């Protein structure tokens, strides 16, 4: 069996209601760069990801898009290890190419089961 590293729509939180239900549960963990909110099991059998990168964190769209790309890439490569939950990653502080490794490490610490 080959691993599927695509990030299709079934792995994304897209609708306002999906985001709202995760925000309402308030199961959260934080690090210097990231704030993670999680739901209970989502009954889909796989994790889903939602991203929030506000203009207060990074004014320029290309910087916000870069941060989202890094998080999506990490999620794609680790989604098989994640429990079937809805996850929202909110960026608290901007990171760039030099500090992206730190952001990936914080994702690992906050999301992967011990």
mmCIF file with all atom_site columns, C-alpha atoms in Angstrom, residues 1-6 76-77 79-80:
data_model
loop_
_atom_site.group_PDB
_atom_site.id
_atom_site.type_symbol
_atom_site.label_atom_id
_atom_site.label_alt_id
_atom_site.label_comp_id
_atom_site.label_asym_id
_atom_site.label_entity_id
_atom_site.label_seq_id
_atom_site.pdbx_PDB_ins_code
_atom_site.Cartn_x
_atom_site.Cartn_y
_atom_site.Cartn_z
_atom_site.occupancy
_atom_site.B_iso_or_equiv
_atom_site.pdbx_formal_charge
_atom_site.auth_seq_id
_atom_site.auth_comp_id
_atom_site.auth_asym_id
_atom_site.auth_atom_id
_atom_site.pdbx_PDB_model_num
ATOM 1  C CA . UNK A 1 1  ? 0.000  0.000  0.000  1.00 0.00 ? 1  UNK A CA 1
ATOM 2  C CA . UNK A 1 2  ? 1.385  3.404  -0.933 1.00 0.00 ? 2  UNK A CA 1
ATOM 3  C CA . UNK A 1 3  ? 0.842  6.440  1.212  1.00 0.00 ? 3  UNK A CA 1
ATOM 4  C CA . UNK A 1 4  ? -1.343 9.165  -0.216 1.00 0.00 ? 4  UNK A CA 1
ATOM 5  C CA . UNK A 1 5  ? 0.130  12.608 0.504  1.00 0.00 ? 5  UNK A CA 1
ATOM 6  C CA . UNK A 1 6  ? -2.539 14.641 -1.279 1.00 0.00 ? 6  UNK A CA 1
ATOM 7  C CA . UNK A 1 76 ? 0.093  16.028 4.477  1.00 0.00 ? 76 UNK A CA 1
ATOM 8  C CA . UNK A 1 77 ? 3.189  14.102 5.543  1.00 0.00 ? 77 UNK A CA 1
ATOM 9  C CA . UNK A 1 79 ? -1.869 12.882 8.518  1.00 0.00 ? 79 UNK A CA 1
ATOM 10 C CA . UNK A 1 80 ? -1.659 9.077  8.826  1.00 0.00 ? 80 UNK A CA 1
#
